[in-house]
PDB file of C-alpha atoms in Angstrom:
ATOM      1  CA  VAL A   1     -43.773 100.433 190.985  1.00 57.00           C
ATOM      2  CA  SER A   2     -40.210 101.377 190.181  1.00 54.00           C
ATOM      3  CA  VAL A   3     -39.317 105.056 190.111  1.00 54.00           C
ATOM      4  CA  LYS A   4     -36.105 106.315 188.591  1.00 49.00           C
ATOM      5  CA  THR A   5     -34.789 109.626 189.805  1.00 46.00           C
ATOM      6  CA  LYS A   6     -32.514 111.815 187.800  1.00 47.00           C
ATOM      7  CA  SER A   7     -29.436 112.914 189.682  1.00 48.00           C
ATOM      8  CA  ILE A   8     -28.619 116.595 189.569  1.00 51.00           C
ATOM      9  CA  LYS A   9     -25.154 117.329 188.275  1.00 68.00           C
ATOM     10  CA  ASP A  10     -22.684 119.587 189.971  1.00 78.00           C
ATOM     11  CA  GLY A  11     -22.195 122.836 188.174  1.00 88.00           C
ATOM     12  CA  ILE A  12     -23.237 126.362 187.439  1.00 93.00           C
ATOM     13  CA  SER A  13     -25.742 128.016 185.172  1.00 93.00           C
ATOM     14  CA  ILE A  14     -26.611 131.614 184.385  1.00 93.00           C
ATOM     15  CA  TRP A  15     -29.963 133.110 183.617  1.00 86.00           C
ATOM     16  CA  PRO A  16     -31.369 134.852 181.866  1.00 88.00           C
ATOM     17  CA  ASN A  17     -28.978 133.836 179.149  1.00 92.00           C
ATOM     18  CA  PRO A  18     -28.728 135.825 176.989  1.00 93.00           C
ATOM     19  CA  VAL A  19     -28.446 138.547 179.625  1.00 90.00           C
ATOM     20  CA  ASN A  20     -30.317 141.725 178.773  1.00 88.00           C
ATOM     21  CA  GLY A  21     -28.678 144.442 180.802  1.00 81.00           C
ATOM     22  CA  ASN A  22     -26.062 144.367 183.532  1.00 84.00           C
ATOM     23  CA  THR A  23     -27.381 141.841 186.080  1.00 89.00           C
ATOM     24  CA  ILE A  24     -26.925 138.077 185.969  1.00 91.00           C
ATOM     25  CA  LYS A  25     -28.177 135.308 188.233  1.00 94.00           C
ATOM     26  CA  LEU A  26     -25.720 132.510 188.943  1.00 94.00           C
ATOM     27  CA  ALA A  27     -27.108 129.167 190.121  1.00 92.00           C
ATOM     28  CA  MET A  28     -24.584 126.986 191.956  1.00 90.00           C
ATOM     29  CA  GLN A  29     -25.845 123.395 191.983  1.00 86.00           C
ATOM     30  CA  ASN A  30     -24.353 120.801 194.370  1.00 85.00           C
ATOM     31  CA  ILE A  31     -21.163 122.791 194.863  1.00 87.00           C
ATOM     32  CA  LYS A  32     -19.406 122.616 198.218  1.00 86.00           C
ATOM     33  CA  ALA A  33     -19.474 125.671 200.457  1.00 88.00           C
ATOM     34  CA  GLY A  34     -16.582 128.104 200.346  1.00 91.00           C
ATOM     35  CA  LYS A  35     -15.216 131.286 198.865  1.00 94.00           C
ATOM     36  CA  TYR A  36     -15.085 131.191 195.059  1.00 95.00           C
ATOM     37  CA  ALA A  37     -13.516 133.565 192.564  1.00 97.00           C
ATOM     38  CA  TYR A  38     -15.236 134.341 189.286  1.00 96.00           C
ATOM     39  CA  THR A  39     -13.898 135.844 186.083  1.00 96.00           C
ATOM     40  CA  ILE A  40     -15.715 136.778 182.904  1.00 95.00           C
ATOM     41  CA  ILE A  41     -13.531 136.474 179.795  1.00 96.00           C
ATOM     42  CA  ASN A  42     -14.256 137.982 176.365  1.00 94.00           C
ATOM     43  CA  ASN A  43     -13.436 136.405 172.985  1.00 92.00           C
ATOM     44  CA  ALA A  44     -10.011 138.099 172.988  1.00 94.00           C
ATOM     45  CA  GLY A  45      -9.124 136.305 176.233  1.00 95.00           C
ATOM     46  CA  GLN A  46      -9.335 139.469 178.336  1.00 94.00           C
ATOM     47  CA  ALA A  47     -10.909 139.513 181.794  1.00 93.00           C
ATOM     48  CA  ILE A  48     -13.725 142.068 181.685  1.00 91.00           C
ATOM     49  CA  SER A  49     -15.108 141.433 185.175  1.00 91.00           C
ATOM     50  CA  SER A  50     -14.101 139.505 188.281  1.00 93.00           C
ATOM     51  CA  GLY A  51     -15.055 139.124 191.904  1.00 94.00           C
ATOM     52  CA  THR A  52     -15.693 136.670 194.714  1.00 95.00           C
ATOM     53  CA  ILE A  53     -18.705 134.743 195.955  1.00 93.00           C
ATOM     54  CA  ASN A  54     -19.094 133.342 199.452  1.00 92.00           C
ATOM     55  CA  HIS A  55     -21.066 130.166 198.727  1.00 89.00           C
ATOM     56  CA  ILE A  56     -22.905 128.949 201.831  1.00 85.00           C
ATOM     57  CA  ALA A  57     -25.225 126.078 200.840  1.00 73.00           C
ATOM     58  CA  ASN A  58     -25.642 123.193 198.370  1.00 65.00           C
ATOM     59  CA  GLN A  59     -27.945 125.252 196.200  1.00 65.00           C
ATOM     60  CA  GLN A  60     -27.535 128.979 195.957  1.00 81.00           C
ATOM     61  CA  ILE A  61     -28.493 131.771 193.636  1.00 90.00           C
ATOM     62  CA  GLU A  62     -26.120 134.719 193.423  1.00 90.00           C
ATOM     63  CA  THR A  63     -26.859 138.049 191.773  1.00 91.00           C
ATOM     64  CA  ILE A  64     -23.880 139.610 190.035  1.00 92.00           C
ATOM     65  CA  ASN A  65     -23.969 143.195 188.813  1.00 90.00           C
ATOM     66  CA  LEU A  66     -21.773 143.822 185.806  1.00 86.00           C
ATOM     67  CA  ASN A  67     -20.121 147.084 184.886  1.00 78.00           C
ATOM     68  CA  GLU A  68     -22.409 149.125 182.621  1.00 76.00           C
ATOM     69  CA  MET A  69     -19.542 149.355 180.133  1.00 76.00           C
ATOM     70  CA  VAL A  70     -19.675 145.610 179.389  1.00 84.00           C
ATOM     71  CA  ALA A  71     -20.419 145.361 175.678  1.00 87.00           C
ATOM     72  CA  GLU A  72     -22.771 143.025 173.885  1.00 90.00           C
ATOM     73  CA  GLY A  73     -21.117 139.775 173.016  1.00 92.00           C
ATOM     74  CA  ASN A  74     -20.214 136.218 173.894  1.00 95.00           C
ATOM     75  CA  TYR A  75     -18.236 135.523 177.054  1.00 96.00           C
ATOM     76  CA  ILE A  76     -17.065 132.640 179.227  1.00 97.00           C
ATOM     77  CA  PHE A  77     -17.923 132.739 182.926  1.00 96.00           C
ATOM     78  CA  TYR A  78     -15.325 130.934 185.086  1.00 96.00           C
ATOM     79  CA  LEU A  79     -15.833 130.019 188.736  1.00 96.00           C
ATOM     80  CA  ASN A  80     -13.050 128.419 190.760  1.00 95.00           C
ATOM     81  CA  GLN A  81     -11.773 127.553 194.195  1.00 94.00           C
ATOM     82  CA  GLY A  82      -8.489 125.700 194.501  1.00 90.00           C
ATOM     83  CA  ASN A  83      -8.722 122.631 192.258  1.00 91.00           C
ATOM     84  CA  LEU A  84     -12.492 123.041 191.670  1.00 89.00           C
ATOM     85  CA  SER A  85     -13.335 124.836 188.450  1.00 93.00           C
ATOM     86  CA  TYR A  86     -16.570 125.440 186.564  1.00 95.00           C
ATOM     87  CA  GLN A  87     -17.359 127.354 183.406  1.00 95.00           C
ATOM     88  CA  THR A  88     -20.346 128.275 181.303  1.00 95.00           C
ATOM     89  CA  LYS A  89     -21.115 130.421 178.258  1.00 96.00           C
ATOM     90  CA  LEU A  90     -22.567 133.874 178.783  1.00 95.00           C
ATOM     91  CA  VAL A  91     -24.216 136.041 176.128  1.00 95.00           C
ATOM     92  CA  ILE A  92     -24.885 139.719 176.809  1.00 91.00           C
ATOM     93  CA  VAL A  93     -27.343 141.771 174.746  1.00 90.00           C
ATOM     94  CA  LYS A  94     -28.397 145.369 175.221  1.00 79.00           C
ATOM     95  CA  THR A  95     -31.846 146.627 174.272  1.00 71.00           C
ATOM     96  CA  LYS A  96     -32.641 150.264 173.901  1.00 60.00           C
TER      97      LYS A  96
END
């Protein structure tokens, strides 16, 4: 019997997405260990949040708390270290 396995790509993902509130979970899949900088950019190209993550293992989940003043909308989440760079879309919604 032949079994094909699907390789897991390197990259990042955020959940829940859309984000309801001010906390996001960042999954870092097959990314080498190290200190990474992140920036969240709005549609006007402005950085609305930034910080650093000390990534320790091949797979890691990070919790990032956003400023409560972050408005609903569509954003781009950038993660980089030197010449390594990742990005993903981020949607923030607020429920009352």
